[in-house]
Amino acid sequence: METRININYTPSMSPEFLGDFELSFMNYDNNPNSVKLKFDIKQLWSFSRDTTSVAFDFLILAFIVYNVDRALNRQKYSVDGWRRQIKLCNVPVNHLDSMNKGREVFNRAISFLTGDNWNINFVQGQGYDYNPTRKVMDYDYQDYEKVALFSGGLDSLIGFIDEASTLSAGKKVLLISHKELGKEGHDQDNILDYCMNNRIFEGKYDRLLLNAGLRSRTWQISGSPAEATFRSRSLLFFAAGIYSAYHIGEQVNLIVPENGTISINIPLDKGRRSACSTRTTHPTFIKKLEEALLLIGINNKFENPYKYLSKADMMNNCYEDNSKRDILINLANLSCSCAKRGHNHYWDKDPEIIKQTHINHCGMCLPCLYRRVSLDAVGLDNTDLIGTDVFHGVKYNLSNREQKSTRDFKALLFFLKNRFNEHIIRRELLMNGITDSDELNNYVRLGMHSYEQVKDWIATRAPHEIKQMAGIE
């Protein structure tokens, strides 16, 4: 069941605006459907002043892939409820020959990332008459020593603190952010507003924001269900960062601050194997994407300083540095790691308390659980700041097999009891393309170390029944 996507671009009548993008395709019930896209690149463009380079072509590709991924609900557009067959019929690019050199590798990289089969077809674009003059800032590339992704999560916060603390005199780190639904932008703004108001890292950073996604009210068929897994968001995030780093110089790497445990994301049970377990910064994806970028003429690399560290390791290292500790303590609660913050109806805390105290962590999803482990490692775990404490549930009931909110924690407990050993971790890594022996051994050690930290947290904090479920007692 292949879904063929046509990309329609309508130029703007004014150089103040880029123009309009629209996706059109046959719906799952064989009716024509379409949706318009938002693509606000003014801040990125202000920095680069470019819509003609191969780096901009990569940004356009990532933008289209991200929105197609969001537009095609897996339950509706796949035979098995997950893997979709997607053909992009006409991705417009400036450098057709160059982009075609990377086409097959892009197909493989993006298919690995999202767990689908992608077939990307590039066509010669008509170019963009985009030259905005309102609210456009000027930048000097000489000011910037580093480019780093900044999502508003705890890992990216630690990355920001670490990178801003190690700059050469007079240099800055350029932070790259993306938002679609709005909540991510609030996290980023809250952190940077606090920094500005308290003169933290003053003059040591700038931030560029890309606002891109579906225009939800423009569906031809009203009420069309979007896909909520966001598997390809990292591709768009990476493309925005590469687009910016490319203009500073090919020697400038894009810093991707992500703990290695999440990057390798060992499936906790067989049902989460393959792309059902997110691969947003998986080393196999990163390698494939770097290969594709080299083929199209982009030499900037990805750099993850934390690839062999757990989230708790990152937290410990930052906290133990006297020059960073107070900054981390003040900013950590402004970051957000939660994957399900919009589902607070199912949280244990009263909705009024959630609203009044601005609780934005469910406490039940895997990112929240790993966050708690890392905060606990430095004495900062606070159950007042989460919607549900999995160790002492009220509505949250691990014995209820029908309760969806317990699935992540139960999967984690199952893994610790039944699958937490070196043989299984090594096998899962090999199955996901990590074959270099040194890299494989490093990631096996990381996996064992990371989940030992989780076990220690449960052994210290959990009641007897939960310890039993984790195979601890």
Short mmCIF file of C-alpha atoms in Angstrom, two decimals:
data_model
loop_
_atom_site.label_atom_id
_atom_site.label_comp_id
_atom_site.label_asym_id
_atom_site.label_seq_id
_atom_site.Cartn_x
_atom_site.Cartn_y
_atom_site.Cartn_z
CA MET A 1 0.00 0.00 0.00
CA GLU A 2 2.19 2.81 -1.32
CA THR A 3 1.19 6.40 -0.57
CA ARG A 4 2.34 8.82 -3.27
CA ILE A 5 2.95 12.36 -2.02
CA ASN A 6 2.96 15.38 -4.30
CA ILE A 7 4.64 18.52 -3.03
CA ASN A 8 3.07 21.72 -4.29
CA TYR A 9 4.92 25.01 -3.92
CA THR A 10 3.31 28.39 -4.60
CA PRO A 11 5.72 31.35 -4.64
CA SER A 12 4.85 34.41 -2.63
CA MET A 13 3.94 37.68 -4.31
CA SER A 14 6.27 39.43 -1.86
CA PRO A 15 9.92 38.74 -1.03
CA GLU A 16 8.97 39.18 2.64
CA PHE A 17 7.48 35.67 2.55
CA LEU A 18 8.92 32.39 1.33
CA GLY A 19 5.74 31.05 -0.25
CA ASP A 20 3.37 28.18 0.53
CA PHE A 21 4.01 24.44 0.61
CA GLU A 22 1.22 21.88 0.41
CA LEU A 23 1.16 18.08 0.47
CA SER A 24 -1.43 16.28 -1.62
CA PHE A 25 -2.12 12.54 -1.77
CA MET A 26 -4.84 9.93 -1.96
CA ASN A 27 -6.34 9.27 1.44
CA TYR A 28 -6.41 5.78 2.99
CA ASP A 29 -9.97 5.37 1.68
CA ASN A 30 -8.88 6.47 -1.82
CA ASN A 31 -10.21 10.03 -1.61
CA PRO A 32 -7.97 13.01 -2.44
CA ASN A 33 -6.59 14.83 0.58
CA SER A 34 -4.17 17.68 1.17
CA VAL A 35 -2.72 19.83 3.93
CA LYS A 36 -0.74 23.07 3.94
CA LEU A 37 2.53 23.46 5.80
CA LYS A 38 4.08 26.20 7.92
CA PHE A 39 7.73 26.91 7.32
CA ASP A 40 8.94 30.01 9.13
CA ILE A 41 12.67 30.16 8.43
CA LYS A 42 13.20 33.90 8.97
CA GLN A 43 15.59 33.47 11.90
CA LEU A 44 17.60 30.78 10.10
CA TRP A 45 17.63 32.87 6.93
CA SER A 46 18.70 35.99 8.86
CA PHE A 47 21.81 34.07 9.81
CA SER A 48 22.53 32.40 6.47
CA ARG A 49 20.92 34.75 3.87
CA ASP A 50 20.66 31.69 1.65
CA THR A 51 17.98 29.79 -0.27
CA THR A 52 20.25 28.46 -3.02
CA SER A 53 22.85 26.19 -1.39
CA VAL A 54 22.84 22.41 -1.13
CA ALA A 55 22.44 22.91 2.64
CA PHE A 56 19.12 24.63 1.93
CA ASP A 57 18.15 21.67 -0.29
CA PHE A 58 18.81 19.37 2.68
CA LEU A 59 16.65 21.62 4.87
CA ILE A 60 13.80 21.45 2.33
CA LEU A 61 14.08 17.65 2.16
CA ALA A 62 13.99 17.33 5.95
CA PHE A 63 11.06 19.74 6.18
CA ILE A 64 9.04 17.72 3.68
CA VAL A 65 9.92 14.35 5.23
CA TYR A 66 8.96 15.60 8.69
CA ASN A 67 5.58 16.85 7.53
CA VAL A 68 4.81 13.75 5.47
CA ASP A 69 5.69 11.64 8.51
CA ARG A 70 3.24 13.74 10.55
CA ALA A 71 0.51 13.73 7.88
CA LEU A 72 0.30 9.96 7.41
CA ASN A 73 -1.19 8.30 10.46
CA ARG A 74 0.42 4.86 10.83
CA GLN A 75 -2.78 3.08 11.73
CA LYS A 76 -4.42 4.37 8.55
CA TYR A 77 -1.56 4.22 6.05
CA SER A 78 0.16 0.92 6.88
CA VAL A 79 -0.80 -2.72 6.53
CA ASP A 80 0.69 -3.78 9.88
CA GLY A 81 -0.10 -0.66 11.93
CA TRP A 82 3.45 0.64 11.67
CA ARG A 83 5.51 0.40 8.47
CA ARG A 84 4.34 2.71 5.69
CA GLN A 85 5.34 2.70 2.01
CA ILE A 86 5.94 6.35 1.12
CA LYS A 87 6.90 7.82 -2.24
CA LEU A 88 7.80 11.51 -2.42
CA CYS A 89 7.14 12.26 -6.06
CA ASN A 90 8.70 15.69 -6.49
CA VAL A 91 10.95 17.16 -3.79
CA PRO A 92 12.11 20.50 -5.29
CA VAL A 93 15.84 21.22 -5.02
CA ASN A 94 18.36 23.70 -6.42
CA HIS A 95 21.15 21.17 -6.96
CA LEU A 96 19.45 18.23 -8.63
CA ASP A 97 22.60 16.34 -9.62
CA SER A 98 24.15 16.67 -6.16
CA MET A 99 21.00 15.64 -4.31
CA ASN A 100 20.55 12.62 -6.57
CA LYS A 101 24.05 11.46 -5.58
CA GLY A 102 22.77 11.11 -2.03
CA ARG A 103 19.28 9.86 -2.89
CA GLU A 104 19.69 6.16 -2.12
CA VAL A 105 21.55 6.79 1.12
CA PHE A 106 18.91 9.33 2.18
CA ASN A 107 16.29 6.66 1.48
CA ARG A 108 18.09 4.18 3.71
CA ALA A 109 18.82 6.65 6.48
CA ILE A 110 15.28 7.98 6.70
CA SER A 111 13.76 4.51 6.40
CA PHE A 112 15.91 3.41 9.34
CA LEU A 113 14.90 6.50 11.32
CA THR A 114 11.14 6.17 10.95
CA GLY A 115 10.76 2.42 10.35
CA ASP A 116 9.11 2.95 6.96
CA ASN A 117 10.11 2.43 3.33
CA TRP A 118 10.86 5.82 1.75
CA ASN A 119 11.29 6.45 -1.95
CA ILE A 120 12.46 10.03 -2.49
CA ASN A 121 12.42 11.62 -5.92
CA PHE A 122 14.07 14.98 -6.45
CA VAL A 123 13.10 17.45 -9.19
CA GLN A 124 14.61 20.73 -10.28
CA GLY A 125 13.00 23.51 -8.26
CA GLN A 126 12.06 26.95 -9.47
CA GLY A 127 14.07 28.76 -6.79
CA TYR A 128 12.88 31.14 -4.09
CA ASP A 129 12.53 34.90 -4.27
CA TYR A 130 12.87 35.36 -0.51
CA ASN A 131 14.56 38.46 0.88
CA PRO A 132 12.75 39.70 3.99
CA THR A 133 13.62 43.08 5.46
CA ARG A 134 11.38 43.30 8.55
CA LYS A 135 12.72 42.00 11.90
CA VAL A 136 15.88 40.67 10.30
CA MET A 137 19.04 40.59 12.41
CA ASP A 138 22.64 40.78 11.27
CA TYR A 139 25.25 38.24 12.38
CA ASP A 140 29.01 37.92 12.10
CA TYR A 141 30.07 34.31 11.50
CA GLN A 142 33.40 35.05 13.18
CA ASP A 143 31.60 35.32 16.53
CA TYR A 144 30.56 31.66 16.62
CA GLU A 145 32.76 28.81 17.75
CA LYS A 146 30.06 26.15 18.17
CA VAL A 147 26.60 25.20 16.93
CA ALA A 148 24.42 23.09 19.22
CA LEU A 149 20.86 21.78 19.17
CA PHE A 150 18.66 23.19 21.92
CA SER A 151 15.30 21.50 22.42
CA GLY A 152 14.49 22.63 25.95
CA GLY A 153 15.00 19.14 27.38
CA LEU A 154 17.39 18.29 30.20
CA ASP A 155 20.09 16.85 27.92
CA SER A 156 20.12 19.92 25.68
CA LEU A 157 20.20 22.15 28.77
CA ILE A 158 23.30 20.34 30.05
CA GLY A 159 24.79 20.58 26.58
CA PHE A 160 24.16 24.34 26.58
CA ILE A 161 25.73 24.75 30.03
CA ASP A 162 28.77 22.64 29.10
CA GLU A 163 29.37 24.31 25.73
CA ALA A 164 28.82 27.88 26.96
CA SER A 165 31.24 27.18 29.83
CA THR A 166 34.09 26.10 27.55
CA LEU A 167 34.06 28.80 24.86
CA SER A 168 37.16 30.66 23.81
CA ALA A 169 37.29 34.31 24.85
CA GLY A 170 34.90 36.46 22.86
CA LYS A 171 33.19 33.52 21.16
CA LYS A 172 29.56 32.31 21.21
CA VAL A 173 27.61 29.09 20.85
CA LEU A 174 24.77 29.22 18.33
CA LEU A 175 21.71 27.36 19.65
CA ILE A 176 19.30 25.83 17.13
CA SER A 177 15.69 25.16 18.13
CA HIS A 178 12.54 23.85 16.50
CA LYS A 179 8.91 24.07 17.49
CA GLU A 180 5.64 22.99 15.93
CA LEU A 181 2.98 22.65 18.62
CA GLY A 182 4.23 25.52 20.78
CA LYS A 183 5.05 23.70 24.01
CA GLU A 184 8.65 23.06 22.96
CA GLY A 185 9.14 26.77 22.32
CA HIS A 186 7.91 27.61 25.83
CA ASP A 187 10.53 25.33 27.40
CA GLN A 188 13.31 26.92 25.36
CA ASP A 189 12.06 30.45 26.09
CA ASN A 190 11.73 29.81 29.83
CA ILE A 191 15.34 28.66 30.09
CA LEU A 192 16.78 31.47 27.98
CA ASP A 193 14.59 34.13 29.61
CA TYR A 194 15.91 33.05 33.00
CA CYS A 195 19.45 33.23 31.66
CA MET A 196 18.88 36.71 30.26
CA ASN A 197 17.19 38.04 33.42
CA ASN A 198 19.96 36.66 35.63
CA ARG A 199 22.85 37.44 33.28
CA ILE A 200 23.84 33.80 32.90
CA PHE A 201 26.23 33.26 29.97
CA GLU A 202 25.65 36.86 28.95
CA GLY A 203 26.99 37.51 25.45
CA LYS A 204 27.93 33.85 25.00
CA TYR A 205 25.03 32.53 22.94
CA ASP A 206 22.40 33.31 20.34
CA ARG A 207 19.38 31.20 19.45
CA LEU A 208 17.76 30.57 16.06
CA LEU A 209 14.25 29.12 16.01
CA LEU A 210 12.64 27.18 13.17
CA ASN A 211 8.84 27.05 13.32
CA ALA A 212 7.69 24.28 10.99
CA GLY A 213 4.90 21.74 10.83
CA LEU A 214 1.39 21.03 9.61
CA ARG A 215 -1.23 23.75 9.42
CA SER A 216 -3.81 21.67 11.21
CA ARG A 217 -6.82 23.71 10.05
CA THR A 218 -6.00 23.39 6.36
CA TRP A 219 -6.81 19.70 5.80
CA GLN A 220 -8.92 19.16 2.71
CA ILE A 221 -10.71 16.41 4.64
CA SER A 222 -11.48 17.94 8.00
CA GLY A 223 -10.45 15.95 11.05
CA SER A 224 -7.73 13.91 9.33
CA PRO A 225 -5.69 12.22 12.09
CA ALA A 226 -2.04 13.24 12.23
CA GLU A 227 0.73 10.86 13.28
CA ALA A 228 1.90 11.55 16.83
CA THR A 229 5.17 9.60 17.06
CA PHE A 230 7.38 12.45 15.69
CA ARG A 231 9.98 9.89 14.54
CA SER A 232 11.49 12.22 11.93
CA ARG A 233 11.69 15.35 14.07
CA SER A 234 15.41 14.85 14.62
CA LEU A 235 16.01 14.94 10.85
CA LEU A 236 14.47 18.42 10.62
CA PHE A 237 16.32 19.49 13.76
CA PHE A 238 19.61 18.23 12.31
CA ALA A 239 18.97 19.92 8.97
CA ALA A 240 18.37 23.29 10.64
CA GLY A 241 21.62 22.87 12.56
CA ILE A 242 23.64 21.75 9.54
CA TYR A 243 22.20 24.61 7.47
CA SER A 244 23.52 27.06 10.08
CA ALA A 245 26.89 25.37 10.70
CA TYR A 246 27.49 25.09 6.94
CA HIS A 247 27.61 28.88 6.63
CA ILE A 248 30.08 29.33 9.47
CA GLY A 249 32.44 26.79 7.94
CA GLU A 250 32.77 23.13 7.04
CA GLN A 251 35.01 22.56 10.08
CA VAL A 252 32.13 23.42 12.45
CA ASN A 253 30.43 20.32 13.79
CA LEU A 254 26.81 20.23 14.87
CA ILE A 255 26.69 19.34 18.57
CA VAL A 256 23.86 16.92 19.34
CA PRO A 257 23.57 16.71 23.16
CA GLU A 258 21.83 13.41 23.86
CA ASN A 259 22.61 10.76 26.44
CA GLY A 260 23.85 7.53 24.90
CA THR A 261 21.22 5.37 26.61
CA ILE A 262 18.43 7.11 24.71
CA SER A 263 20.48 7.18 21.50
CA ILE A 264 20.92 3.40 21.35
CA ASN A 265 17.47 2.91 22.96
CA ILE A 266 17.65 -0.82 23.63
CA PRO A 267 14.15 -2.30 23.07
CA LEU A 268 12.74 -3.13 26.49
CA ASP A 269 10.71 -6.02 25.09
CA LYS A 270 10.39 -7.72 21.73
CA GLY A 271 7.28 -5.72 20.93
CA ARG A 272 9.36 -2.53 20.94
CA ARG A 273 12.03 -3.88 18.63
CA SER A 274 12.81 -2.19 15.33
CA ALA A 275 11.60 1.37 14.79
CA CYS A 276 8.81 1.05 17.33
CA SER A 277 11.68 2.03 19.63
CA THR A 278 12.67 5.57 18.67
CA ARG A 279 15.91 6.06 16.71
CA THR A 280 16.12 9.84 16.64
CA THR A 281 19.85 10.01 17.49
CA HIS A 282 20.78 6.37 16.97
CA PRO A 283 24.44 6.04 15.89
CA THR A 284 23.45 3.98 12.84
CA PHE A 285 21.13 6.75 11.66
CA ILE A 286 23.80 9.40 12.31
CA LYS A 287 26.35 7.45 10.24
CA LYS A 288 23.97 6.94 7.33
CA LEU A 289 22.99 10.61 7.37
CA GLU A 290 26.63 11.76 7.45
CA GLU A 291 27.31 9.50 4.47
CA ALA A 292 24.45 11.08 2.52
CA LEU A 293 25.62 14.60 3.40
CA LEU A 294 29.14 13.87 2.18
CA LEU A 295 27.74 12.62 -1.11
CA ILE A 296 25.88 15.90 -1.70
CA GLY A 297 28.88 18.03 -0.73
CA ILE A 298 28.27 18.87 2.95
CA ASN A 299 31.29 18.16 5.16
CA ASN A 300 29.96 19.29 8.55
CA LYS A 301 29.79 16.40 11.02
CA PHE A 302 27.55 15.49 13.95
CA GLU A 303 29.15 15.45 17.38
CA ASN A 304 27.58 13.96 20.50
CA PRO A 305 29.88 14.52 23.51
CA TYR A 306 27.63 12.27 25.61
CA LYS A 307 27.31 9.25 23.34
CA TYR A 308 28.84 6.89 25.92
CA LEU A 309 27.20 8.49 28.96
CA SER A 310 23.85 7.91 30.63
CA LYS A 311 21.55 10.78 31.59
CA ALA A 312 22.59 10.30 35.22
CA ASP A 313 26.26 10.51 34.16
CA MET A 314 25.57 13.78 32.36
CA MET A 315 23.79 15.15 35.41
CA ASN A 316 26.55 14.04 37.78
CA ASN A 317 29.36 15.50 35.67
CA CYS A 318 27.64 18.87 35.31
CA TYR A 319 26.59 19.00 38.98
CA GLU A 320 30.04 18.12 40.28
CA ASP A 321 31.59 21.10 38.47
CA ASN A 322 31.44 23.99 40.94
CA SER A 323 31.23 26.54 38.15
CA LYS A 324 28.11 24.87 36.70
CA ARG A 325 26.26 23.48 39.73
CA ASP A 326 24.17 26.53 40.67
CA ILE A 327 23.26 27.19 37.03
CA LEU A 328 22.11 23.59 36.61
CA ILE A 329 20.06 23.65 39.83
CA ASN A 330 18.31 26.88 38.81
CA LEU A 331 17.58 25.79 35.25
CA ALA A 332 16.85 22.06 35.53
CA ASN A 333 13.20 22.49 36.55
CA LEU A 334 12.61 24.80 33.59
CA SER A 335 13.58 22.03 31.16
CA CYS A 336 11.07 19.43 30.03
CA SER A 337 11.76 15.81 29.12
CA CYS A 338 8.18 14.50 29.07
CA ALA A 339 6.80 12.76 25.99
CA LYS A 340 3.17 12.90 27.14
CA ARG A 341 2.63 16.20 28.92
CA GLY A 342 -0.64 16.83 27.10
CA HIS A 343 -2.38 13.81 28.69
CA ASN A 344 -2.70 15.15 32.24
CA HIS A 345 -6.26 13.85 32.59
CA TYR A 346 -4.65 10.51 33.49
CA TRP A 347 -2.20 11.92 36.03
CA ASP A 348 -2.66 11.33 39.74
CA LYS A 349 -2.34 14.97 40.76
CA ASP A 350 -5.41 17.18 40.82
CA PRO A 351 -5.82 19.22 37.60
CA GLU A 352 -5.92 22.48 39.57
CA ILE A 353 -2.61 21.68 41.26
CA ILE A 354 -1.12 20.77 37.89
CA LYS A 355 -2.23 24.10 36.49
CA GLN A 356 -1.29 26.25 39.48
CA THR A 357 2.17 24.75 39.95
CA HIS A 358 2.91 24.41 36.21
CA ILE A 359 3.65 20.68 36.35
CA ASN A 360 4.75 19.56 32.89
CA HIS A 361 6.04 16.04 33.54
CA CYS A 362 3.71 13.05 33.60
CA GLY A 363 6.19 10.95 35.57
CA MET A 364 5.09 7.78 33.72
CA CYS A 365 6.73 7.83 30.29
CA LEU A 366 10.26 6.53 29.77
CA PRO A 367 11.83 10.00 29.34
CA CYS A 368 10.27 11.03 32.67
CA LEU A 369 11.52 7.86 34.37
CA TYR A 370 15.07 8.31 33.09
CA ARG A 371 14.92 11.97 34.09
CA ARG A 372 13.97 10.97 37.63
CA VAL A 373 16.94 8.58 37.80
CA SER A 374 19.30 11.37 36.74
CA LEU A 375 17.82 13.95 39.13
CA ASP A 376 17.89 11.45 41.98
CA ALA A 377 21.60 10.88 41.35
CA VAL A 378 22.30 14.44 42.54
CA GLY A 379 19.50 14.73 45.08
CA LEU A 380 17.16 16.84 42.93
CA ASP A 381 14.32 14.38 42.30
CA ASN A 382 11.10 16.01 43.55
CA THR A 383 7.75 14.20 43.25
CA ASP A 384 5.92 17.52 43.72
CA LEU A 385 7.01 18.37 40.17
CA ILE A 386 5.57 15.30 38.42
CA GLY A 387 1.98 14.35 37.67
CA THR A 388 2.27 10.78 38.94
CA ASP A 389 4.76 9.04 41.21
CA VAL A 390 5.01 5.52 39.76
CA PHE A 391 6.16 4.16 43.11
CA HIS A 392 3.02 5.36 44.89
CA GLY A 393 0.22 5.45 42.33
CA VAL A 394 -3.35 6.47 43.03
CA LYS A 395 -5.18 6.17 39.72
CA TYR A 396 -1.93 4.71 38.39
CA ASN A 397 -2.20 0.95 38.92
CA LEU A 398 0.48 -1.47 37.70
CA SER A 399 -1.90 -4.38 38.26
CA ASN A 400 -4.40 -3.05 35.73
CA ARG A 401 -3.54 -4.65 32.38
CA GLU A 402 -5.86 -2.32 30.49
CA GLN A 403 -4.25 0.88 31.79
CA LYS A 404 -2.11 2.31 28.98
CA SER A 405 -0.28 4.78 31.21
CA THR A 406 1.52 1.94 33.02
CA ARG A 407 2.97 0.33 29.90
CA ASP A 408 6.31 2.16 29.83
CA PHE A 409 7.16 1.43 33.45
CA LYS A 410 6.00 -2.18 33.20
CA ALA A 411 8.16 -2.63 30.09
CA LEU A 412 11.14 -1.20 31.99
CA LEU A 413 10.53 -3.52 34.95
CA PHE A 414 10.14 -6.49 32.59
CA PHE A 415 13.44 -5.63 30.90
CA LEU A 416 15.30 -5.37 34.20
CA LYS A 417 13.97 -8.74 35.35
CA ASN A 418 14.10 -10.74 32.12
CA ARG A 419 16.33 -9.10 29.49
CA PHE A 420 18.96 -7.12 31.37
CA ASN A 421 22.14 -8.96 30.43
CA GLU A 422 25.13 -8.38 28.20
CA HIS A 423 24.13 -11.02 25.63
CA ILE A 424 20.73 -9.45 24.87
CA ILE A 425 22.08 -5.90 24.80
CA ARG A 426 24.85 -6.91 22.38
CA ARG A 427 22.38 -8.77 20.15
CA GLU A 428 19.98 -5.81 20.00
CA LEU A 429 22.80 -3.42 19.12
CA LEU A 430 24.03 -5.72 16.34
CA MET A 431 20.51 -6.03 14.96
CA ASN A 432 20.35 -2.24 14.73
CA GLY A 433 23.54 -1.88 12.73
CA ILE A 434 26.24 -1.28 15.34
CA THR A 435 28.92 -3.68 14.11
CA ASP A 436 32.26 -1.96 14.75
CA SER A 437 33.78 -3.99 17.60
CA ASP A 438 35.10 -1.06 19.66
CA GLU A 439 31.90 0.93 19.27
CA LEU A 440 29.82 -2.16 20.03
CA ASN A 441 31.77 -2.91 23.21
CA ASN A 442 31.48 0.70 24.36
CA TYR A 443 27.71 0.68 23.87
CA VAL A 444 27.33 -2.68 25.60
CA ARG A 445 29.18 -1.27 28.61
CA LEU A 446 26.97 1.82 28.49
CA GLY A 447 23.81 -0.28 28.38
CA MET A 448 24.85 -2.38 31.35
CA HIS A 449 25.94 0.67 33.30
CA SER A 450 22.81 2.70 32.50
CA TYR A 451 20.31 0.08 33.54
CA GLU A 452 22.32 -0.74 36.64
CA GLN A 453 21.71 2.89 37.62
CA VAL A 454 17.98 2.40 37.02
CA LYS A 455 18.01 -0.76 39.15
CA ASP A 456 19.80 1.09 41.94
CA TRP A 457 17.15 3.82 41.83
CA ILE A 458 14.34 1.28 42.08
CA ALA A 459 16.15 -0.66 44.81
CA THR A 460 16.53 2.53 46.85
CA ARG A 461 13.16 4.21 46.25
CA ALA A 462 10.55 1.63 45.26
CA PRO A 463 8.22 -0.42 47.47
CA HIS A 464 8.71 -4.18 47.78
CA GLU A 465 6.12 -5.13 45.10
CA ILE A 466 7.84 -3.03 42.42
CA LYS A 467 11.26 -4.34 43.37
CA GLN A 468 9.92 -7.84 42.81
CA MET A 469 8.66 -6.88 39.35
CA ALA A 470 12.19 -5.67 38.53
CA GLY A 471 13.73 -8.93 39.82
CA ILE A 472 15.49 -7.12 42.66
CA GLU A 473 13.86 -9.03 45.57
#
